[in-house]
Coordinates of C-alpha atoms in Angstrom, one line a residue:
Chain A
X1 CA 107.6 68.2 -53.6
X2 CA 105.3 70.7 -54.8
X3 CA 105.5 74.4 -53.8
X4 CA 104.1 75.2 -50.4
X5 CA 101.2 77.9 -50.4
X6 CA 103.5 80.3 -48.7
X7 CA 106.2 80.0 -50.8
X8 CA 108.7 82.7 -50.5
X9 CA 108.0 85.9 -52.6
X10 CA 104.3 85.5 -52.4
X11 CA 103.8 87.5 -49.1
X12 CA 104.0 90.9 -50.6
X13 CA 101.4 90.0 -53.0
X14 CA 99.3 88.7 -50.5
X15 CA 99.5 91.6 -48.2
X16 CA 98.7 93.8 -51.5
X17 CA 95.6 91.8 -51.8
X18 CA 94.1 92.4 -48.3
X19 CA 94.3 96.1 -49.0
X20 CA 92.2 98.7 -48.3
X21 CA 91.2 97.3 -44.7
X22 CA 87.8 98.1 -44.2
X23 CA 88.0 97.9 -40.6
X24 CA 90.0 101.2 -40.4
X25 CA 87.2 103.8 -41.0
X26 CA 84.5 101.8 -39.2
X27 CA 86.6 101.6 -36.3
X28 CA 87.2 105.5 -36.6
X29 CA 83.5 106.2 -37.0
X30 CA 82.7 104.0 -34.0
X31 CA 85.1 105.7 -31.6
X32 CA 84.0 109.1 -32.7
X33 CA 80.5 108.4 -32.5
X34 CA 80.7 107.3 -29.0
X35 CA 82.8 110.5 -27.9
X36 CA 80.3 112.7 -29.5
X37 CA 77.5 110.8 -27.5
X38 CA 79.4 111.7 -24.2
X39 CA 79.7 115.5 -25.3
X40 CA 75.9 115.5 -26.6
X41 CA 74.6 114.2 -23.3
X42 CA 76.7 116.9 -21.4
X43 CA 75.8 119.7 -23.5
X44 CA 72.2 118.7 -23.3
X45 CA 72.3 118.5 -19.7
X46 CA 73.8 121.8 -19.1
X47 CA 71.3 123.3 -21.9
X48 CA 68.2 121.8 -20.2
X49 CA 69.4 122.5 -16.6
X50 CA 70.3 126.1 -17.4
X51 CA 67.2 126.8 -19.3
X52 CA 64.7 125.3 -16.7
X53 CA 66.5 127.2 -13.8
X54 CA 66.1 130.7 -15.7
X55 CA 62.9 131.5 -14.1
X56 CA 64.4 130.8 -10.7
X57 CA 67.6 132.8 -11.5
X58 CA 65.5 135.8 -12.6
X59 CA 63.4 135.8 -9.5
X60 CA 66.0 135.1 -6.9
X61 CA 68.7 137.1 -8.5
X62 CA 72.5 136.5 -7.2
X63 CA 71.1 136.7 -3.6
X64 CA 70.2 133.1 -4.1
X65 CA 74.0 132.3 -3.5
X66 CA 74.2 133.8 0.1
X67 CA 70.6 134.0 1.2
X68 CA 70.2 131.9 4.2
X69 CA 66.3 131.3 4.4
X70 CA 64.8 128.5 2.4
X71 CA 61.1 129.3 2.8
X72 CA 59.2 127.7 -0.3
X73 CA 55.6 128.8 1.0
X74 CA 56.5 132.6 1.0
X75 CA 58.6 131.9 -2.2
X76 CA 61.8 133.0 -0.2
X77 CA 65.0 131.0 -1.7
X78 CA 68.3 131.1 -0.3
X79 CA 70.8 128.3 -1.1
X80 CA 73.5 128.9 1.4
X81 CA 72.7 126.3 3.7
X82 CA 72.7 123.6 1.1
X83 CA 76.1 124.9 -0.2
X84 CA 77.5 124.9 3.2
X85 CA 76.2 121.5 4.1
X86 CA 77.5 119.9 1.0
X87 CA 80.9 121.5 1.3
X88 CA 81.2 120.8 4.9
X89 CA 80.2 117.3 4.8
X90 CA 82.3 116.3 1.7
X91 CA 85.4 117.8 2.3
X92 CA 85.5 116.6 6.3
X93 CA 84.6 112.9 4.8
X94 CA 87.4 113.4 2.3
X95 CA 90.0 114.4 4.9
X96 CA 89.2 111.3 7.1
X97 CA 88.7 109.1 4.1
X98 CA 92.3 110.1 2.8
X99 CA 93.9 109.6 6.0
X100 CA 92.3 105.9 6.4
X101 CA 92.5 105.4 2.9
X102 CA 96.1 106.0 2.4
X103 CA 97.1 103.9 5.2
X104 CA 94.9 101.2 4.0
X105 CA 96.4 101.5 0.6
X106 CA 100.2 101.6 2.0
X107 CA 99.4 98.5 4.0
X108 CA 97.8 96.6 1.2
X109 CA 100.5 97.5 -1.5
X110 CA 103.5 97.4 0.8
X111 CA 103.3 95.9 4.1
X112 CA 100.5 93.0 3.7
X113 CA 101.4 89.2 2.6
X114 CA 99.8 88.5 -0.6
X115 CA 97.2 86.0 1.0
X116 CA 96.0 88.8 2.8
X117 CA 96.2 91.6 0.4
X118 CA 93.9 89.9 -1.7
X119 CA 91.0 89.4 0.0
X120 CA 91.3 92.5 2.1
X121 CA 91.4 94.7 -1.4
X122 CA 88.6 92.6 -2.5
X123 CA 86.4 93.7 0.6
X124 CA 87.7 97.3 0.3
X125 CA 86.3 97.4 -3.5
X126 CA 82.9 95.8 -2.1
X127 CA 82.5 98.7 0.3
X128 CA 82.1 100.8 -3.0
X129 CA 79.2 98.0 -4.5
X130 CA 77.0 98.5 -1.5
X131 CA 73.9 100.6 -2.8
X132 CA 74.1 103.6 -0.8
X133 CA 70.4 103.5 0.5
X134 CA 71.7 100.3 2.5
X135 CA 74.5 102.8 4.0
X136 CA 71.7 105.2 4.8
X137 CA 69.7 102.4 6.6
X138 CA 72.5 101.1 8.6
X139 CA 73.2 105.0 9.5
X140 CA 70.0 105.5 10.6
X141 CA 69.5 102.5 12.6
X142 CA 72.7 101.2 13.6
X143 CA 75.5 104.2 13.5
X144 CA 73.2 107.0 14.6
X145 CA 72.3 105.6 18.0
X146 CA 75.7 104.1 18.5
X147 CA 77.4 107.7 17.7
X148 CA 74.7 109.7 20.1
X149 CA 75.5 107.4 23.1
X150 CA 79.0 107.0 22.9
X151 CA 80.6 109.8 21.0
X152 CA 78.1 112.7 21.0
X153 CA 77.0 112.7 24.7
X154 CA 80.3 112.4 26.1
X155 CA 81.7 115.1 23.7
X156 CA 78.9 117.6 24.6
X157 CA 79.3 116.7 28.3
X158 CA 83.1 117.4 28.3
X159 CA 83.4 119.9 25.5
X160 CA 80.1 121.5 25.3
X161 CA 81.5 124.6 25.3
X162 CA 83.4 124.5 22.0
X163 CA 81.2 125.8 19.0
X164 CA 81.6 122.4 17.3
X165 CA 79.8 120.5 20.2
X166 CA 77.0 122.7 21.2
X167 CA 73.1 121.6 20.7
X168 CA 71.5 118.7 21.4
X169 CA 73.2 115.6 20.3
X170 CA 70.0 113.6 18.8
X171 CA 72.0 111.4 16.6
X172 CA 70.9 113.0 13.4
X173 CA 72.9 115.4 12.0
X174 CA 76.3 116.7 10.4
X175 CA 78.7 114.2 12.2
X176 CA 76.6 111.3 11.2
X177 CA 76.4 112.5 7.7
X178 CA 80.2 112.9 7.6
X179 CA 81.0 109.6 9.2
X180 CA 78.5 107.5 6.5
X181 CA 80.0 109.5 3.7
X182 CA 83.8 108.7 4.8
X183 CA 83.0 105.3 4.8
X184 CA 81.2 105.6 1.3
X185 CA 84.3 107.7 0.1
X186 CA 86.9 105.2 1.6
X187 CA 87.0 102.5 -1.0
X188 CA 87.2 104.8 -3.8
X189 CA 90.4 106.7 -2.2
X190 CA 91.7 103.4 -0.8
X191 CA 91.4 101.2 -4.1
X192 CA 92.5 104.0 -6.5
X193 CA 95.5 104.9 -4.0
X194 CA 96.4 101.3 -3.7
X195 CA 96.7 100.9 -7.4
X196 CA 98.8 104.0 -7.4
X197 CA 101.1 102.8 -4.7
X198 CA 101.5 99.5 -6.6
X199 CA 102.5 101.0 -9.6
X200 CA 105.4 102.6 -8.2
X201 CA 108.5 101.0 -9.9
X202 CA 110.0 98.6 -8.0
X203 CA 113.8 100.2 -8.8
X204 CA 112.6 103.4 -6.7
X205 CA 111.9 101.2 -3.7
X206 CA 115.3 99.3 -4.3
X207 CA 117.2 102.9 -4.4
X208 CA 115.6 103.7 -1.3
X209 CA 116.5 100.2 0.5
X210 CA 119.9 100.2 -1.1
X211 CA 120.9 103.5 0.9
X212 CA 120.0 101.7 4.2
X213 CA 116.3 103.0 4.3
X214 CA 113.8 101.1 6.6
X215 CA 110.5 100.2 5.5
X216 CA 108.8 103.4 6.5
X217 CA 111.8 105.3 5.4
X218 CA 111.4 103.4 1.8
X219 CA 107.8 104.5 1.6
X220 CA 108.6 107.9 2.5
X221 CA 111.7 108.3 0.3
X222 CA 110.8 106.0 -2.8
X223 CA 106.9 105.8 -2.9
X224 CA 105.4 109.0 -1.6
X225 CA 107.0 111.3 -4.2
X226 CA 106.2 109.2 -7.0
X227 CA 102.7 108.4 -5.9
X228 CA 101.8 112.0 -4.8
X229 CA 99.7 113.1 -7.8
X230 CA 98.1 109.8 -8.1
X231 CA 97.0 109.7 -4.5
X232 CA 95.5 113.4 -5.1
X233 CA 93.7 111.9 -8.0
X234 CA 92.2 109.4 -5.9
X235 CA 91.0 112.2 -3.6
X236 CA 89.4 113.8 -6.5
X237 CA 87.6 111.0 -7.3
X238 CA 86.5 110.3 -3.7
X239 CA 85.3 114.1 -3.3
X240 CA 83.2 113.9 -6.6
X241 CA 81.5 110.8 -4.8
X242 CA 80.8 112.8 -1.7
X243 CA 79.4 115.7 -3.3
X244 CA 77.0 114.0 -5.2
X245 CA 76.1 111.4 -2.9
X246 CA 72.2 111.9 -1.9
X247 CA 70.4 108.9 -0.6
X248 CA 72.6 108.0 2.5
X249 CA 73.3 111.6 3.4
X250 CA 69.4 112.6 3.2
X251 CA 68.5 109.9 5.5
X252 CA 71.1 110.8 8.4
X253 CA 71.6 114.6 8.0
X254 CA 68.3 115.8 9.5
X255 CA 67.4 118.1 6.4
X256 CA 67.1 121.3 8.3
X257 CA 68.4 124.0 6.3
X258 CA 70.7 125.8 9.0
X259 CA 74.3 126.8 8.9
X260 CA 76.1 125.7 12.0
X261 CA 79.6 124.9 13.2
X262 CA 78.4 122.1 15.7
X263 CA 78.6 118.7 14.5
X264 CA 75.4 117.7 16.2
X265 CA 73.6 120.2 14.3
X266 CA 71.3 119.3 11.5
X267 CA 72.1 120.2 8.1
X268 CA 71.0 119.7 4.4
X269 CA 72.9 119.2 1.3
X270 CA 72.2 120.4 -2.3
X271 CA 71.7 116.9 -3.4
X272 CA 69.6 116.0 -0.6
X273 CA 67.1 119.0 -1.1
X274 CA 66.4 118.2 -4.5
X275 CA 65.8 114.6 -3.6
X276 CA 63.4 115.4 -0.9
X277 CA 61.5 118.3 -2.3
X278 CA 61.2 118.0 -5.9
X279 CA 57.9 116.0 -5.5
X280 CA 56.3 118.6 -3.5
X281 CA 57.6 121.5 -5.8
X282 CA 54.2 122.4 -6.8
X283 CA 54.9 126.0 -8.2
X284 CA 56.9 126.5 -11.4
X285 CA 59.0 128.9 -9.4
X286 CA 59.7 126.4 -6.5
X287 CA 60.4 123.8 -9.1
X288 CA 62.9 126.1 -11.1
X289 CA 64.6 127.3 -7.7
X290 CA 65.1 123.5 -7.0
X291 CA 66.7 123.2 -10.5
X292 CA 68.9 126.0 -10.1
X293 CA 70.5 124.3 -7.0
X294 CA 71.1 121.5 -9.2
X295 CA 73.0 123.9 -11.5
X296 CA 74.7 125.2 -8.6
X297 CA 75.7 121.7 -7.7
X298 CA 77.1 121.3 -11.0
X299 CA 79.1 124.3 -11.1
X300 CA 80.4 123.6 -7.7
X301 CA 81.5 120.0 -8.6
X302 CA 83.2 121.4 -11.9
X303 CA 84.9 124.2 -9.6
X304 CA 86.2 121.6 -7.3
X305 CA 87.3 119.3 -10.0
X306 CA 89.1 122.2 -11.9
X307 CA 90.8 123.3 -8.5
X308 CA 91.9 119.7 -7.8
X309 CA 93.2 118.7 -11.4
X310 CA 95.4 122.3 -10.9
X311 CA 96.6 120.9 -7.7
X312 CA 97.5 117.6 -9.3
X313 CA 99.2 119.5 -12.0
X314 CA 101.2 121.7 -9.4
X315 CA 102.3 118.7 -7.3
X316 CA 103.1 116.8 -10.5
X317 CA 105.3 119.4 -12.3
X318 CA 105.6 121.8 -9.4
X319 CA 109.1 120.9 -8.2
X320 CA 110.8 120.9 -11.7
X321 CA 109.0 123.9 -12.6
X322 CA 109.9 125.6 -9.2
X323 CA 113.5 124.5 -9.6
X324 CA 113.8 126.0 -13.2
X325 CA 112.7 129.1 -12.0
X326 CA 114.9 129.0 -8.9
Chain B
X1 CA 149.2 95.9 -2.9
X2 CA 148.9 97.9 -6.1
X3 CA 145.8 96.9 -8.0
X4 CA 146.9 99.4 -10.8
X5 CA 149.8 97.3 -12.2
X6 CA 150.5 93.5 -12.6
X7 CA 147.5 92.0 -14.0
X8 CA 146.7 94.2 -16.5
X9 CA 148.4 94.0 -19.6
X10 CA 148.0 91.3 -22.2
X11 CA 148.9 91.5 -25.7
X12 CA 147.6 90.1 -28.8
X13 CA 143.8 88.6 -27.7
X14 CA 140.6 89.6 -29.2
X15 CA 139.1 91.0 -26.0
X16 CA 141.9 92.3 -24.6
X17 CA 142.1 93.9 -21.1
X18 CA 143.5 97.2 -21.8
X19 CA 146.5 98.3 -19.9
X20 CA 144.9 101.0 -17.7
X21 CA 147.0 104.1 -18.6
X22 CA 146.9 106.8 -15.8
X23 CA 145.7 109.3 -18.5
X24 CA 142.0 108.8 -19.3
X25 CA 139.9 111.9 -19.4
X26 CA 138.0 113.3 -16.5
X27 CA 138.9 110.5 -13.9
X28 CA 142.7 111.6 -14.0
X29 CA 141.8 115.1 -13.9
X30 CA 140.0 114.5 -10.4
X31 CA 142.5 112.0 -9.2
X32 CA 144.3 114.4 -7.0
X33 CA 140.9 114.8 -5.2
X34 CA 140.3 111.2 -5.2
X35 CA 143.1 110.0 -3.2
X36 CA 141.2 109.7 -0.3
X37 CA 142.2 107.2 2.2
X38 CA 139.4 104.8 2.3
X39 CA 138.8 101.9 4.6
X40 CA 137.7 99.5 1.9
X41 CA 137.1 95.8 2.9
X42 CA 136.8 92.4 1.4
X43 CA 133.8 90.2 1.0
X44 CA 134.0 86.4 1.3
X45 CA 131.0 84.3 -0.2
X46 CA 131.0 81.0 1.7
X47 CA 129.0 78.1 0.1
X48 CA 126.0 80.7 -1.0
X49 CA 122.7 79.1 -2.6
X50 CA 120.1 81.2 -3.5
X51 CA 116.5 80.2 -3.8
X52 CA 113.2 81.8 -5.0
X53 CA 110.7 79.8 -3.3
X54 CA 111.7 76.0 -4.0
X55 CA 113.5 77.3 -7.2
X56 CA 117.3 77.1 -6.6
X57 CA 119.0 79.7 -8.6
X58 CA 122.6 79.7 -7.6
X59 CA 124.3 76.9 -6.5
X60 CA 127.1 76.7 -3.8
X61 CA 129.0 79.9 -4.7
X62 CA 132.4 80.4 -2.9
X63 CA 134.2 83.4 -4.0
X64 CA 136.5 86.1 -2.1
X65 CA 136.2 89.5 -3.3
X66 CA 139.4 91.5 -2.8
X67 CA 139.5 94.9 -0.6
X68 CA 140.5 97.9 -3.0
X69 CA 140.1 96.3 -6.3
X70 CA 137.2 95.5 -8.9
X71 CA 135.8 92.1 -9.4
X72 CA 133.8 91.7 -12.3
X73 CA 130.9 88.8 -12.5
X74 CA 130.3 87.4 -15.9
X75 CA 128.4 85.0 -17.5
X76 CA 125.5 84.1 -19.8
X77 CA 121.9 85.2 -19.0
X78 CA 120.1 83.7 -16.3
X79 CA 123.4 82.5 -14.2
X80 CA 122.3 84.5 -11.4
X81 CA 125.0 87.2 -11.7
X82 CA 122.6 89.8 -10.3
X83 CA 121.0 87.6 -7.6
X84 CA 124.7 87.1 -6.6
X85 CA 125.5 90.6 -5.9
X86 CA 122.2 91.2 -4.5
X87 CA 122.9 88.6 -1.7
X88 CA 125.8 90.6 -0.7
X89 CA 123.9 93.5 0.5
X90 CA 120.7 91.5 1.3
X91 CA 118.8 92.7 -1.2
X92 CA 117.9 89.3 -2.5
X93 CA 115.6 88.6 0.6
X94 CA 113.4 91.9 -0.3
X95 CA 111.8 89.7 -3.0
X96 CA 109.1 87.6 -1.5
X97 CA 109.8 83.9 -1.2
X98 CA 113.6 84.8 -1.6
X99 CA 116.1 82.9 0.9
X100 CA 119.5 81.9 0.8
X101 CA 121.7 79.5 2.4
X102 CA 125.3 79.5 3.2
X103 CA 127.1 82.8 4.8
X104 CA 128.9 85.8 3.6
X105 CA 131.3 87.7 5.7
X106 CA 131.9 91.5 5.3
X107 CA 135.5 92.2 6.5
X108 CA 135.2 89.0 8.7
X109 CA 131.9 89.6 10.1
X110 CA 129.0 87.2 9.0
X111 CA 126.3 89.2 7.6
X112 CA 123.5 86.5 7.9
X113 CA 123.1 85.8 11.3
X114 CA 120.3 86.8 13.6
X115 CA 120.8 90.3 15.1
X116 CA 122.4 91.6 12.1
X117 CA 120.4 94.5 10.7
X118 CA 120.1 94.5 6.7
X119 CA 119.6 98.1 6.9
X120 CA 123.2 98.3 8.6
X121 CA 124.5 96.0 6.1
X122 CA 123.3 98.2 3.2
X123 CA 124.6 101.3 4.6
X124 CA 128.1 99.4 4.6
X125 CA 127.5 98.1 1.0
X126 CA 126.3 100.7 -1.6
X127 CA 124.7 99.7 -4.8
X128 CA 124.0 101.2 -8.1
X129 CA 121.4 99.6 -10.4
X130 CA 121.1 98.5 -13.8
X131 CA 118.6 101.4 -14.7
X132 CA 119.6 104.9 -13.1
X133 CA 117.0 105.3 -10.5
X134 CA 117.5 108.7 -9.1
X135 CA 114.5 110.1 -7.0
X136 CA 112.8 111.8 -9.5
X137 CA 110.8 114.6 -7.6
X138 CA 114.0 115.2 -5.5
X139 CA 116.8 117.8 -6.2
X140 CA 120.1 116.6 -7.5
X141 CA 121.6 117.9 -3.8
X142 CA 118.8 115.8 -2.1
X143 CA 119.4 112.9 -4.3
X144 CA 123.1 112.7 -3.3
X145 CA 122.8 113.3 0.5
X146 CA 119.5 111.2 0.9
X147 CA 121.4 108.4 2.7
X148 CA 122.8 111.0 5.2
X149 CA 119.6 112.6 5.6
X150 CA 118.3 109.2 6.2
X151 CA 120.8 108.6 9.1
X152 CA 119.6 112.0 10.4
X153 CA 122.2 114.1 9.5
X154 CA 121.0 117.8 9.3
X155 CA 124.0 119.8 9.2
X156 CA 123.7 122.2 6.0
X157 CA 127.5 122.6 5.5
X158 CA 128.4 119.1 6.1
X159 CA 125.8 117.9 3.5
X160 CA 127.0 120.7 1.1
X161 CA 130.6 119.2 1.6
X162 CA 129.7 115.6 1.2
X163 CA 127.3 116.5 -1.7
X164 CA 130.3 118.6 -3.4
X165 CA 132.5 115.8 -2.9
X166 CA 130.6 113.0 -3.9
X167 CA 129.5 114.7 -7.1
X168 CA 133.0 115.3 -7.8
X169 CA 134.2 111.7 -7.3
X170 CA 131.3 110.8 -9.5
X171 CA 132.3 113.1 -12.3
X172 CA 129.2 115.0 -12.5
X173 CA 130.1 118.2 -10.5
X174 CA 131.1 120.2 -13.4
X175 CA 127.7 119.4 -15.3
X176 CA 125.4 120.0 -12.3
X177 CA 127.0 122.5 -9.9
X178 CA 124.8 125.3 -11.2
X179 CA 121.6 123.4 -10.9
X180 CA 121.8 121.4 -7.8
X181 CA 118.5 122.1 -7.0
X182 CA 117.0 121.1 -10.2
X183 CA 114.9 117.6 -10.1
X184 CA 117.3 114.7 -10.6
X185 CA 114.6 113.2 -13.1
X186 CA 115.8 116.0 -15.4
X187 CA 119.3 114.9 -16.4
X188 CA 120.3 112.5 -19.2
X189 CA 120.4 108.8 -18.7
X190 CA 124.3 108.8 -18.2
X191 CA 124.1 111.9 -15.7
X192 CA 121.5 110.1 -14.0
X193 CA 123.7 107.0 -13.3
X194 CA 126.7 108.9 -12.4
X195 CA 124.0 110.7 -9.9
X196 CA 123.0 107.3 -8.4
X197 CA 126.8 106.4 -7.9
X198 CA 127.5 109.9 -6.0
X199 CA 124.4 108.9 -4.0
X200 CA 125.9 105.5 -3.3
X201 CA 129.5 106.6 -2.3
X202 CA 128.1 109.8 -0.3
X203 CA 127.6 107.6 2.6
X204 CA 131.1 106.4 2.3
X205 CA 130.3 102.6 2.0
X206 CA 133.0 99.9 2.1
X207 CA 131.9 98.1 -0.8
X208 CA 130.0 99.4 -3.9
X209 CA 128.1 96.9 -6.1
X210 CA 127.2 97.8 -9.6
X211 CA 124.7 95.7 -11.5
X212 CA 125.1 96.2 -15.0
X213 CA 125.5 100.0 -14.5
X214 CA 126.2 100.9 -17.9
X215 CA 124.0 98.4 -20.0
X216 CA 121.2 101.1 -20.2
X217 CA 123.4 103.8 -21.4
X218 CA 125.1 105.0 -24.7
X219 CA 128.7 104.2 -25.6
X220 CA 129.9 107.8 -24.4
X221 CA 128.4 107.6 -21.0
X222 CA 129.6 103.9 -20.7
X223 CA 133.0 105.1 -21.2
X224 CA 132.4 107.9 -18.4
X225 CA 130.8 105.2 -16.1
X226 CA 133.9 103.0 -16.8
X227 CA 136.6 105.9 -16.0
X228 CA 134.5 106.3 -12.7
X229 CA 135.1 102.8 -11.8
X230 CA 138.4 102.9 -12.5
X231 CA 139.0 106.3 -10.4
X232 CA 137.2 104.7 -7.4
X233 CA 139.0 101.6 -7.2
X234 CA 141.7 103.4 -4.9
X235 CA 139.0 103.7 -2.5
X236 CA 136.5 101.3 -2.8
X237 CA 135.9 97.7 -2.9
X238 CA 133.7 97.3 -6.2
X239 CA 131.7 94.2 -7.6
X240 CA 130.4 94.8 -11.0
X241 CA 128.1 92.6 -12.6
X242 CA 128.2 92.8 -16.5
X243 CA 127.4 91.1 -19.6
X244 CA 129.7 92.9 -21.7
X245 CA 133.2 90.8 -21.7
X246 CA 135.1 93.7 -22.7
X247 CA 133.7 95.8 -20.2
X248 CA 134.8 93.1 -17.6
X249 CA 138.2 93.1 -19.4
X250 CA 139.1 96.9 -19.2
X251 CA 137.6 97.6 -15.8
X252 CA 138.1 94.8 -13.3
X253 CA 141.1 93.3 -11.4
X254 CA 139.4 90.1 -11.0
X255 CA 136.7 88.3 -12.7
X256 CA 134.3 85.4 -11.9
X257 CA 132.8 83.5 -14.5
X258 CA 129.2 81.9 -13.7
X259 CA 127.1 79.7 -15.9
X260 CA 123.7 77.9 -15.8
X261 CA 123.5 74.3 -14.9
X262 CA 121.3 71.9 -16.5
X263 CA 118.9 72.3 -13.7
X264 CA 118.7 75.9 -14.3
X265 CA 121.0 76.9 -11.3
X266 CA 123.8 79.1 -11.9
X267 CA 127.3 78.1 -10.4
X268 CA 130.8 79.5 -10.5
X269 CA 133.0 78.0 -13.1
X270 CA 136.3 79.7 -12.2
X271 CA 137.3 82.9 -11.0
X272 CA 140.8 84.5 -11.0
X273 CA 142.9 87.6 -11.9
X274 CA 141.1 89.0 -15.0
X275 CA 144.0 88.9 -17.4
X276 CA 144.3 85.2 -16.4
X277 CA 140.4 84.3 -17.0
X278 CA 140.8 86.0 -20.5
X279 CA 144.2 84.9 -21.7
X280 CA 144.5 81.5 -20.2
X281 CA 141.3 80.3 -18.8
X282 CA 141.7 76.9 -16.8
X283 CA 138.5 75.8 -17.5
X284 CA 136.9 74.8 -21.1
X285 CA 133.5 76.4 -20.3
X286 CA 135.3 79.7 -19.5
X287 CA 137.3 79.3 -22.8
X288 CA 134.2 78.6 -24.8
X289 CA 132.3 81.8 -23.1
X290 CA 135.1 84.3 -23.6
X291 CA 135.6 83.5 -26.9
X292 CA 132.0 83.5 -27.8
X293 CA 131.1 80.2 -28.7
X294 CA 128.2 80.5 -26.3
X295 CA 126.2 82.9 -24.1

């Protein structure tokens, strides 16, 4: 019988033959290139936006941040109504979406039988795939009239003395924007939270169950503390989507640069004003001021992200850090 | 009945059930405080079969667990040891598709009957898992009293007292008394497991189940856990699953040997006093297993 090809003792020689491995440097180069591309895009974006808004910054000065008048015809540019509109709508939508989304996540991950959790989870993800202009259309033609007739008018008639419910309920304004945004943010929050909750180790649930915990107590004791930072992360993703969302909000918010506590009032967001007015920005100054709003939007997004990350860090490590100090 | 004497001395075998001397480290130092009268009860497993879906994993187990003693369940991988003790506190049914046939009696009362709340069963039967699973973000103190807080007990002084007593019984008090409010996840693996034992006994269960409680631990921590089991036997009925036969021989009063049938279902081969199982097994399968011929 002849010696087999892989005769004992040949393997080290074979291994040596196959060095050096050329794939390694190529792989390294590829992934480094990919990362550098991202960095270059971000850097380029910031540079261009900053440069293009220089003219606006020089003309408007810091008052741009707190000016409440936006009157391009007379070259008066104040961005506060847009900042207010963006924060009001996205934060309100986030709060609502977190309440509903975490509930959906717990249902899908903890309570729903498998035959139900699969299809429902898929549909939640489908919500995220609907183009935002479709949400906008639905918001204008279906949601807005419904909210006007069945929510705004009754609220106006009964609680109209509160600052939140003053003005004419015309079915276009902050409330519609918040509702549409909530629906758009919901799938992000729900899907990410569901994955986070599902990733909580079984041993945590069993620890609670073995102590005689009911289902809800098991979630409170074994699941929530473990999933807390991940659920906040889901909120960050949702907020990012809410802040940047342009089309659907533009279609239902009314696009009037006013600052009002009222849910019925029309508003405007940073993203909306850019989308609406960039075609009519006929002067360099007007154009530059719009781009300055874009810069502001970028900064606000970065700040919110940084704050949220800090929050996650504090929640994730805060308990133990506090205890070490105590 | 004194479980401390009697079936424990066995000379001359490889795996020798050591005589449990009264002098063994921490457990003994704490023994005075451990001599708390506790109404431990027995468990009768009556023709129990367990399934995952259509798949039979345990066939027709009938076994009596004596009160105030340590019963070890040994057997090769896949024989259903863990499934068996998970049936005892109705944790088996938590797995989707899992179900059982037969009955289990706790102190004479059936636990698998309509109207018996598994939550109540699990309050009476504590459990310690293979991997230490303290609540990582909760403080050591809150971990220990988690079961009491679940039941709605808020009396701070009472919680303090129970926490200290449970941690002492779990031989962890001296190591953590100065950092009770540090996170439970910050302890070492062995300390975490003793924390889990403290958490389980804080609610004063009648039976404590231990599913390979030391298999994820280093030898020193394992020794501490074994000493702890030894110290707890006077107050509790303990059922311990272990794949470590020496451990079974060291800590248990009675041993049940399970193995896997050709159809993949586990069944009980024999059970009896630990010394008898390890020195004079009645069945050939048992003898093969404990002498290391398979498994």
